[in-house]
mmCIF file of C-alpha atoms in Angstrom:
data_model
loop_
_atom_site.group_PDB
_atom_site.id
_atom_site.type_symbol
_atom_site.label_atom_id
_atom_site.label_comp_id
_atom_site.label_asym_id
_atom_site.label_seq_id
_atom_site.Cartn_x
_atom_site.Cartn_y
_atom_site.Cartn_z
ATOM 1 C CA MET A 1 5.897 -5.381 -23.318
ATOM 2 C CA ASN A 2 9.101 -5.004 -21.522
ATOM 3 C CA PHE A 3 9.139 -4.921 -17.460
ATOM 4 C CA LEU A 4 11.539 -3.637 -15.277
ATOM 5 C CA PHE A 5 11.125 -5.197 -11.743
ATOM 6 C CA ILE A 6 13.478 -3.124 -9.151
ATOM 7 C CA GLY A 7 13.895 -5.432 -6.230
ATOM 8 C CA LEU A 8 12.396 -9.285 -6.067
ATOM 9 C CA GLY A 9 11.874 -9.932 -2.662
ATOM 10 C CA SER A 10 8.052 -11.433 -1.650
ATOM 11 C CA ILE A 11 5.939 -8.635 -2.519
ATOM 12 C CA GLY A 12 8.026 -7.909 -6.085
ATOM 13 C CA GLN A 13 7.791 -11.543 -6.527
ATOM 14 C CA ARG A 14 4.123 -11.391 -6.131
ATOM 15 C CA HIS A 15 3.512 -8.865 -8.836
ATOM 16 C CA LEU A 16 5.658 -10.581 -11.413
ATOM 17 C CA ARG A 17 3.724 -13.615 -10.744
ATOM 18 C CA ASN A 18 0.552 -11.705 -11.198
ATOM 19 C CA LEU A 19 2.244 -9.870 -14.156
ATOM 20 C CA LYS A 20 2.634 -13.438 -15.923
ATOM 21 C CA ILE A 21 -0.832 -14.433 -15.411
ATOM 22 C CA LEU A 22 -2.387 -11.096 -17.026
ATOM 23 C CA MET A 23 0.442 -11.060 -19.531
ATOM 24 C CA PRO A 24 2.000 -14.220 -20.204
ATOM 25 C CA LYS A 25 4.528 -12.918 -23.047
ATOM 26 C CA SER A 26 5.716 -10.260 -21.428
ATOM 27 C CA ASN A 27 9.504 -9.650 -21.326
ATOM 28 C CA ILE A 28 11.050 -9.700 -17.592
ATOM 29 C CA PHE A 29 13.848 -7.417 -16.671
ATOM 30 C CA ALA A 30 15.236 -6.820 -13.102
ATOM 31 C CA TYR A 31 17.563 -5.042 -10.903
ATOM 32 C CA ARG A 32 18.348 -6.536 -7.416
ATOM 33 C CA ARG A 33 20.790 -4.830 -4.564
ATOM 34 C CA THR A 34 20.887 -8.191 -3.208
ATOM 35 C CA PHE A 35 19.378 -12.051 -4.218
ATOM 36 C CA LYS A 36 18.604 -12.985 -0.108
ATOM 37 C CA THR A 37 15.287 -13.833 -1.135
ATOM 38 C CA PRO A 38 14.416 -17.121 -2.451
ATOM 39 C CA THR A 39 11.616 -18.247 -5.182
ATOM 40 C CA LEU A 40 8.343 -18.033 -3.579
ATOM 41 C CA ASN A 41 4.605 -18.900 -4.133
ATOM 42 C CA ASN A 42 1.222 -17.225 -3.388
ATOM 43 C CA GLU A 43 1.577 -18.222 0.198
ATOM 44 C CA ASN A 44 4.816 -16.906 0.606
ATOM 45 C CA LYS A 45 6.252 -20.464 0.989
ATOM 46 C CA ILE A 46 9.787 -21.497 -0.406
ATOM 47 C CA ILE A 47 9.889 -23.343 -3.760
ATOM 48 C CA LYS A 48 12.874 -25.150 -5.374
ATOM 49 C CA GLN A 49 13.004 -23.230 -8.619
ATOM 50 C CA SER A 50 15.602 -20.662 -9.869
ATOM 51 C CA LEU A 51 13.772 -17.300 -10.267
ATOM 52 C CA LYS A 52 15.967 -16.450 -12.628
ATOM 53 C CA LYS A 53 14.663 -19.548 -15.105
ATOM 54 C CA LYS A 54 11.135 -19.896 -13.621
ATOM 55 C CA PHE A 55 9.829 -16.475 -15.379
ATOM 56 C CA ASN A 56 13.026 -16.251 -17.669
ATOM 57 C CA ILE A 57 14.501 -12.560 -16.234
ATOM 58 C CA LYS A 58 17.559 -10.631 -17.524
ATOM 59 C CA TYR A 59 19.361 -9.161 -14.953
ATOM 60 C CA ILE A 60 20.752 -5.390 -15.611
ATOM 61 C CA LYS A 61 23.613 -3.811 -13.345
ATOM 62 C CA SER A 62 22.525 -0.126 -13.868
ATOM 63 C CA LEU A 63 19.333 2.118 -14.078
ATOM 64 C CA ASN A 64 21.313 4.226 -15.977
ATOM 65 C CA ASN A 65 20.747 4.345 -20.017
ATOM 66 C CA LEU A 66 17.676 2.089 -19.925
ATOM 67 C CA LYS A 67 16.418 2.902 -23.394
ATOM 68 C CA LYS A 68 18.466 0.388 -24.966
ATOM 69 C CA PHE A 69 15.946 -2.365 -23.080
ATOM 70 C CA LYS A 70 12.658 -0.361 -24.458
ATOM 71 C CA ILE A 71 11.173 -0.931 -20.945
ATOM 72 C CA ASN A 72 7.699 -0.234 -21.375
ATOM 73 C CA ALA A 73 7.207 0.012 -17.377
ATOM 74 C CA GLY A 74 8.764 -0.197 -14.436
ATOM 75 C CA ILE A 75 7.987 -2.013 -10.857
ATOM 76 C CA ILE A 76 9.319 -0.645 -8.107
ATOM 77 C CA CYS A 77 9.437 -2.961 -5.196
ATOM 78 C CA SER A 78 12.991 -2.081 -3.460
ATOM 79 C CA PRO A 79 13.249 -1.150 0.402
ATOM 80 C CA SER A 80 11.035 2.153 0.573
ATOM 81 C CA SER A 81 13.949 4.368 1.508
ATOM 82 C CA PHE A 82 15.149 4.216 -2.254
ATOM 83 C CA HIS A 83 11.507 4.701 -3.778
ATOM 84 C CA VAL A 84 11.576 8.097 -4.375
ATOM 85 C CA GLN A 85 14.848 8.562 -6.279
ATOM 86 C CA GLU A 86 14.172 5.464 -8.146
ATOM 87 C CA SER A 87 11.225 6.496 -9.371
ATOM 88 C CA ILE A 88 12.714 9.914 -10.263
ATOM 89 C CA LYS A 89 15.318 7.670 -12.289
ATOM 90 C CA LEU A 90 12.896 5.787 -14.183
ATOM 91 C CA LEU A 91 9.971 8.896 -15.024
ATOM 92 C CA SER A 92 13.240 10.859 -16.208
ATOM 93 C CA GLN A 93 13.866 8.170 -18.650
ATOM 94 C CA ASN A 94 10.137 8.290 -20.134
ATOM 95 C CA ILE A 95 9.386 5.056 -18.567
ATOM 96 C CA ASN A 96 5.770 4.393 -17.027
ATOM 97 C CA ILE A 97 6.062 3.134 -13.036
ATOM 98 C CA PHE A 98 4.210 1.308 -10.266
ATOM 99 C CA VAL A 99 5.602 2.084 -7.139
ATOM 100 C CA GLU A 100 5.072 -0.450 -3.962
ATOM 101 C CA LYS A 101 3.892 1.629 -1.174
ATOM 102 C CA PRO A 102 4.945 3.583 0.539
ATOM 103 C CA LEU A 103 6.652 6.052 -1.603
ATOM 104 C CA GLY A 104 9.467 7.206 0.600
ATOM 105 C CA SER A 105 10.839 6.915 3.794
ATOM 106 C CA ASN A 106 10.820 10.590 4.215
ATOM 107 C CA LEU A 107 10.054 13.788 2.176
ATOM 108 C CA LYS A 108 13.184 14.263 0.728
ATOM 109 C CA TYR A 109 13.182 14.902 -3.378
ATOM 110 C CA VAL A 110 9.555 14.414 -3.037
ATOM 111 C CA ASP A 111 8.488 17.824 -4.509
ATOM 112 C CA LYS A 112 10.925 16.960 -7.466
ATOM 113 C CA LEU A 113 9.255 13.817 -8.368
ATOM 114 C CA GLU A 114 5.856 15.596 -7.980
ATOM 115 C CA ARG A 115 6.553 17.938 -10.537
ATOM 116 C CA LEU A 116 8.355 15.308 -12.522
ATOM 117 C CA SER A 117 5.318 13.539 -12.285
ATOM 118 C CA LYS A 118 3.019 16.111 -13.473
ATOM 119 C CA LYS A 119 5.138 17.184 -16.170
ATOM 120 C CA SER A 120 5.581 13.910 -17.805
ATOM 121 C CA LYS A 121 2.962 12.025 -20.053
ATOM 122 C CA LYS A 122 3.993 8.810 -18.558
ATOM 123 C CA ILE A 123 1.561 6.525 -16.024
ATOM 124 C CA SER A 124 2.768 6.635 -12.358
ATOM 125 C CA MET A 125 0.541 4.936 -9.936
ATOM 126 C CA VAL A 126 1.331 3.833 -6.149
ATOM 127 C CA GLY A 127 0.431 0.483 -4.748
ATOM 128 C CA PHE A 128 -2.235 0.361 -2.497
ATOM 129 C CA GLN A 129 -3.731 -2.479 -2.863
ATOM 130 C CA LEU A 130 -6.605 -1.966 -0.330
ATOM 131 C CA LYS A 131 -8.739 0.705 -2.734
ATOM 132 C CA PHE A 132 -9.491 -2.586 -4.339
ATOM 133 C CA CYS A 133 -10.789 -4.261 -1.556
ATOM 134 C CA PRO A 134 -14.454 -4.929 -1.535
ATOM 135 C CA ILE A 135 -15.190 -3.501 2.345
ATOM 136 C CA ILE A 136 -13.366 -0.615 1.876
ATOM 137 C CA ASN A 137 -15.099 0.734 -1.026
ATOM 138 C CA PHE A 138 -18.666 -0.387 0.634
ATOM 139 C CA LEU A 139 -17.641 1.797 3.246
ATOM 140 C CA LYS A 140 -16.710 4.388 1.206
ATOM 141 C CA LYS A 141 -20.419 4.083 -0.370
ATOM 142 C CA ILE A 142 -21.841 4.373 2.958
ATOM 143 C CA ILE A 143 -19.956 7.502 4.260
ATOM 144 C CA LYS A 144 -21.005 9.137 0.477
ATOM 145 C CA GLU A 145 -24.749 7.905 0.336
ATOM 146 C CA ARG A 146 -25.044 9.210 4.003
ATOM 147 C CA LYS A 147 -27.027 5.837 4.638
ATOM 148 C CA TYR A 148 -26.685 6.218 8.469
ATOM 149 C CA GLY A 149 -26.234 9.986 8.577
ATOM 150 C CA ASN A 150 -23.172 12.352 8.606
ATOM 151 C CA ILE A 151 -20.283 10.304 9.710
ATOM 152 C CA LYS A 152 -18.946 11.261 12.925
ATOM 153 C CA TYR A 153 -16.100 8.900 14.115
ATOM 154 C CA ILE A 154 -13.859 6.808 12.502
ATOM 155 C CA SER A 155 -11.823 3.895 14.904
ATOM 156 C CA ILE A 156 -8.795 2.057 12.724
ATOM 157 C CA HIS A 157 -6.935 -1.000 14.140
ATOM 158 C CA HIS A 158 -4.104 -3.074 12.891
ATOM 159 C CA GLY A 159 -2.444 -5.135 14.760
ATOM 160 C CA GLU A 160 0.345 -7.953 13.440
ATOM 161 C CA HIS A 161 3.273 -9.684 14.852
ATOM 162 C CA ILE A 162 6.300 -8.880 12.397
ATOM 163 C CA LYS A 163 7.482 -12.174 13.028
ATOM 164 C CA ASN A 164 4.671 -13.152 10.866
ATOM 165 C CA PHE A 165 5.163 -10.979 8.035
ATOM 166 C CA HIS A 166 7.868 -13.938 6.450
ATOM 167 C CA LYS A 167 7.752 -17.160 7.920
ATOM 168 C CA TYR A 168 10.960 -17.946 5.133
ATOM 169 C CA GLU A 169 13.210 -15.208 7.165
ATOM 170 C CA ARG A 170 14.032 -13.629 10.381
ATOM 171 C CA TYR A 171 12.039 -10.225 11.254
ATOM 172 C CA GLU A 172 15.164 -8.694 12.404
ATOM 173 C CA LYS A 173 16.448 -8.779 8.758
ATOM 174 C CA LEU A 174 13.299 -7.354 7.207
ATOM 175 C CA TYR A 175 12.840 -3.572 5.645
ATOM 176 C CA ALA A 176 10.365 -2.883 7.872
ATOM 177 C CA SER A 177 12.557 -3.642 11.300
ATOM 178 C CA LYS A 178 15.240 -1.135 9.656
ATOM 179 C CA LYS A 179 14.995 2.656 9.887
ATOM 180 C CA GLN A 180 17.719 3.050 7.229
ATOM 181 C CA LEU A 181 15.469 1.095 5.172
ATOM 182 C CA GLY A 182 11.968 2.867 5.926
ATOM 183 C CA GLY A 183 11.151 0.524 8.479
ATOM 184 C CA GLY A 184 8.536 1.440 10.957
ATOM 185 C CA VAL A 185 5.216 0.592 11.815
ATOM 186 C CA VAL A 186 3.548 3.919 10.555
ATOM 187 C CA LEU A 187 5.241 3.648 7.334
ATOM 188 C CA THR A 188 4.861 -0.310 7.303
ATOM 189 C CA GLN A 189 0.866 -0.279 7.441
ATOM 190 C CA ILE A 190 0.415 2.966 5.711
ATOM 191 C CA HIS A 191 -2.418 1.584 4.106
ATOM 192 C CA GLU A 192 -4.697 2.579 7.144
ATOM 193 C CA ILE A 193 -3.287 5.915 6.563
ATOM 194 C CA ASP A 194 -3.843 5.998 3.105
ATOM 195 C CA TYR A 195 -7.723 4.539 2.953
ATOM 196 C CA LEU A 196 -8.244 6.644 6.437
ATOM 197 C CA LEU A 197 -7.817 9.966 3.693
ATOM 198 C CA TYR A 198 -10.169 7.709 1.093
ATOM 199 C CA LEU A 199 -12.754 7.338 3.229
ATOM 200 C CA LEU A 200 -12.841 11.016 4.456
ATOM 201 C CA GLU A 201 -12.135 12.011 0.955
ATOM 202 C CA GLY A 202 -13.287 16.108 0.176
ATOM 203 C CA TYR A 203 -12.738 16.634 4.248
ATOM 204 C CA LYS A 204 -9.523 18.341 5.419
ATOM 205 C CA LEU A 205 -7.242 17.432 7.967
ATOM 206 C CA LYS A 206 -7.770 19.701 10.877
ATOM 207 C CA LYS A 207 -6.138 18.994 13.993
ATOM 208 C CA ILE A 208 -3.687 15.777 14.887
ATOM 209 C CA LYS A 209 -2.570 14.416 18.193
ATOM 210 C CA SER A 210 0.095 11.540 17.900
ATOM 211 C CA LEU A 211 2.530 8.835 20.086
ATOM 212 C CA SER A 212 4.816 7.182 18.069
ATOM 213 C CA LYS A 213 7.264 4.617 20.142
ATOM 214 C CA LYS A 214 9.149 1.680 20.780
ATOM 215 C CA ILE A 215 7.697 -0.231 23.342
ATOM 216 C CA THR A 216 8.783 -3.810 23.048
ATOM 217 C CA ASN A 217 11.542 -5.521 23.135
ATOM 218 C CA LEU A 218 11.838 -6.650 19.834
ATOM 219 C CA LYS A 219 15.062 -6.549 17.889
ATOM 220 C CA ILE A 220 14.273 -3.462 15.839
ATOM 221 C CA ASN A 221 15.595 0.263 15.941
ATOM 222 C CA VAL A 222 11.931 1.693 14.836
ATOM 223 C CA GLU A 223 8.902 2.336 16.471
ATOM 224 C CA ASP A 224 6.558 -0.660 16.629
ATOM 225 C CA THR A 225 3.401 1.488 18.256
ATOM 226 C CA LEU A 226 1.546 4.231 17.084
ATOM 227 C CA SER A 227 -1.795 5.825 18.791
ATOM 228 C CA ALA A 228 -3.234 8.607 16.838
ATOM 229 C CA SER A 229 -6.156 10.918 17.227
ATOM 230 C CA MET A 230 -7.261 13.304 14.717
ATOM 231 C CA GLU A 231 -9.770 16.032 13.696
ATOM 232 C CA PHE A 232 -11.455 16.388 9.999
ATOM 233 C CA GLU A 233 -13.480 18.387 8.403
ATOM 234 C CA SER A 234 -15.938 18.763 5.376
ATOM 235 C CA LYS A 235 -16.751 22.114 3.093
ATOM 236 C CA LYS A 236 -20.283 21.814 5.199
ATOM 237 C CA ARG A 237 -18.430 22.147 8.516
ATOM 238 C CA ASN A 238 -19.049 18.567 9.371
ATOM 239 C CA LYS A 239 -16.716 17.802 11.865
ATOM 240 C CA VAL A 240 -15.267 14.128 11.820
ATOM 241 C CA ILE A 241 -12.716 12.388 14.834
ATOM 242 C CA THR A 242 -10.418 9.442 14.283
ATOM 243 C CA ASN A 243 -8.577 7.225 16.168
ATOM 244 C CA LEU A 244 -5.461 4.951 14.768
ATOM 245 C CA SER A 245 -4.122 2.439 16.382
ATOM 246 C CA LEU A 246 -1.146 0.718 14.668
ATOM 247 C CA ASN A 247 1.019 -2.231 16.224
ATOM 248 C CA TYR A 248 3.901 -4.672 15.250
ATOM 249 C CA TYR A 249 3.039 -7.565 18.079
ATOM 250 C CA GLU A 250 -0.420 -8.657 18.542
ATOM 251 C CA ILE A 251 -1.610 -11.904 18.351
ATOM 252 C CA PRO A 252 -3.840 -13.009 16.837
ATOM 253 C CA ARG A 253 -3.548 -10.460 14.308
ATOM 254 C CA LYS A 254 -6.540 -7.975 14.184
ATOM 255 C CA ARG A 255 -7.428 -5.144 11.776
ATOM 256 C CA GLU A 256 -10.888 -3.436 12.132
ATOM 257 C CA ILE A 257 -12.740 -0.414 11.418
ATOM 258 C CA ASN A 258 -15.534 1.043 13.309
ATOM 259 C CA LEU A 259 -17.618 4.090 12.155
ATOM 260 C CA ILE A 260 -19.955 5.819 13.974
ATOM 261 C CA PHE A 261 -22.824 7.866 12.669
ATOM 262 C CA ASP A 262 -25.540 9.844 13.584
ATOM 263 C CA LYS A 263 -28.393 7.442 13.228
ATOM 264 C CA GLY A 264 -26.191 3.957 13.123
ATOM 265 C CA LYS A 265 -22.660 2.255 13.164
ATOM 266 C CA VAL A 266 -20.819 0.081 11.289
ATOM 267 C CA LYS A 267 -18.011 -2.453 12.206
ATOM 268 C CA ALA A 268 -15.992 -4.145 9.779
ATOM 269 C CA ASP A 269 -13.214 -7.064 10.187
ATOM 270 C CA LEU A 270 -10.582 -7.036 7.256
ATOM 271 C CA VAL A 271 -9.218 -10.391 8.823
ATOM 272 C CA ASN A 272 -12.588 -12.364 8.452
ATOM 273 C CA GLN A 273 -13.872 -10.377 5.615
ATOM 274 C CA ASN A 274 -17.009 -9.496 6.910
ATOM 275 C CA LEU A 275 -19.324 -6.037 8.596
ATOM 276 C CA ILE A 276 -22.247 -5.552 10.586
ATOM 277 C CA MET A 277 -24.197 -2.595 10.505
ATOM 278 C CA MET A 278 -26.537 -1.664 12.772
ATOM 279 C CA ASN A 279 -29.430 1.348 13.676
ATOM 280 C CA GLU A 280 -32.228 1.612 16.698
ATOM 281 C CA THR A 281 -33.983 -0.959 14.367
ATOM 282 C CA LYS A 282 -32.039 -3.275 12.815
ATOM 283 C CA THR A 283 -28.960 -5.492 12.346
ATOM 284 C CA ILE A 284 -27.495 -6.358 9.187
ATOM 285 C CA LYS A 285 -24.340 -9.117 8.469
ATOM 286 C CA LYS A 286 -22.543 -8.981 5.130
ATOM 287 C CA SER A 287 -19.718 -11.274 4.232
ATOM 288 C CA PHE A 288 -17.084 -10.772 1.384
ATOM 289 C CA LEU A 289 -15.468 -13.246 -0.285
ATOM 290 C CA TYR A 290 -12.289 -12.678 -1.606
ATOM 291 C CA LYS A 291 -8.480 -13.825 -1.803
ATOM 292 C CA ARG A 292 -5.970 -11.600 -0.847
ATOM 293 C CA ASN A 293 -4.271 -11.941 -3.847
ATOM 294 C CA ASP A 294 -7.120 -10.806 -5.892
ATOM 295 C CA LEU A 295 -6.590 -6.997 -4.674
ATOM 296 C CA PHE A 296 -3.045 -7.511 -6.008
ATOM 297 C CA LEU A 297 -4.095 -8.734 -9.178
ATOM 298 C CA ASN A 298 -6.854 -6.165 -9.544
ATOM 299 C CA GLU A 299 -4.655 -3.097 -9.093
ATOM 300 C CA LEU A 300 -2.167 -4.288 -11.803
ATOM 301 C CA LYS A 301 -4.650 -5.205 -14.177
ATOM 302 C CA TYR A 302 -5.834 -1.498 -13.774
ATOM 303 C CA PHE A 303 -2.436 0.068 -14.030
ATOM 304 C CA LEU A 304 -1.718 -2.044 -17.170
ATOM 305 C CA ASN A 305 -5.298 -1.133 -18.875
ATOM 306 C CA CYS A 306 -3.618 2.661 -18.201
ATOM 307 C CA ILE A 307 -0.757 2.161 -20.012
ATOM 308 C CA LYS A 308 -2.439 0.320 -22.874
ATOM 309 C CA LYS A 309 -5.195 2.601 -22.783
ATOM 310 C CA LYS A 310 -3.474 5.782 -22.376
ATOM 311 C CA ILE A 311 -5.936 6.481 -19.534
ATOM 312 C CA LYS A 312 -4.760 8.704 -16.509
ATOM 313 C CA ILE A 313 -4.410 7.261 -13.231
ATOM 314 C CA LYS A 314 -7.690 7.813 -11.137
ATOM 315 C CA LYS A 315 -6.838 10.901 -8.508
ATOM 316 C CA HIS A 316 -6.710 8.380 -5.392
ATOM 317 C CA LEU A 317 -4.407 5.916 -6.502
ATOM 318 C CA ASN A 318 -1.854 8.649 -8.031
ATOM 319 C CA LEU A 319 1.121 9.838 -7.104
ATOM 320 C CA VAL A 320 0.363 12.748 -5.616
ATOM 321 C CA ASN A 321 -2.303 11.042 -3.273
ATOM 322 C CA ALA A 322 0.633 9.028 -2.356
ATOM 323 C CA ILE A 323 2.932 11.999 -1.298
ATOM 324 C CA ASP A 324 -0.227 13.348 0.708
ATOM 325 C CA SER A 325 -0.638 10.201 2.299
ATOM 326 C CA LEU A 326 3.234 10.012 2.989
ATOM 327 C CA LYS A 327 2.944 13.374 4.543
ATOM 328 C CA LEU A 328 0.418 12.243 6.903
ATOM 329 C CA ALA A 329 2.703 9.347 7.959
ATOM 330 C CA ILE A 330 5.878 11.603 8.336
ATOM 331 C CA LYS A 331 3.527 13.854 10.676
ATOM 332 C CA LEU A 332 2.224 10.829 12.989
ATOM 333 C CA LYS A 333 5.747 8.928 12.671
ATOM 334 C CA ASN A 334 7.442 12.443 13.868
#
């Protein structure tokens, strides 16, 4: 199969390495605006080897007239501000697409992309790898099965210093630091928004109170802090209050989810890969052992399987779902 990579920064190279594990004989084409990112390994450490030679990449100069390259799928890993238009360009040329999160940096042309994705027979998926995380799916199961009764409250916190994102480059140069490229803590850490909607599938958002600001002296022109409260309601009138906290400056990093039910509570730690379940009489601790790259590997494996077997992408992983997450992120950001 022939694959086109748009962007080969750290996440693009991760998907490229994983693709070569899953499909060693695949042919790689690439379109890059810049060549600033060096060749990296799975720990994002620089290796002294040409990326082009390592993966036998054929670089192209335009995204027009791709038919001559017989591209089976495009992997879009450019800065967020380019995602929507690049997705439209590939889908309109009858190419399957995998788009790295977030789907975009604003809602311009999103409706056009949604219409095109519904009309097209090609596969379109957005890379929210945490939906392949065993902890997230375990929490979803607990909520669905009402193990501790009805869910009443969810608190999500993700704090991590932006200078630790990529050790090989200065944080000021990251897309996450720049408004024009779709940066900011809300869009960069949109995973928390997306899996919140996933955990509360079937619930409707009723109210939002949000504060999004830059409060540090970091050399960025985007927000570094989000604090948001939301109210969701199910068809059976069950209400859930949620609190979402994101930041670009916390050391050490912290990524936790707290759920409170009628009859107990659950605390999940995504950094240490464990959770604690409690009720009045019992406390249960559970550990999850997985490598970070396993999540990326599994999402790409799923995408490729859908292409091969011509299976529709599941609703919680498709492009329309990513549009819903983006719309909520934009509301919170603004």
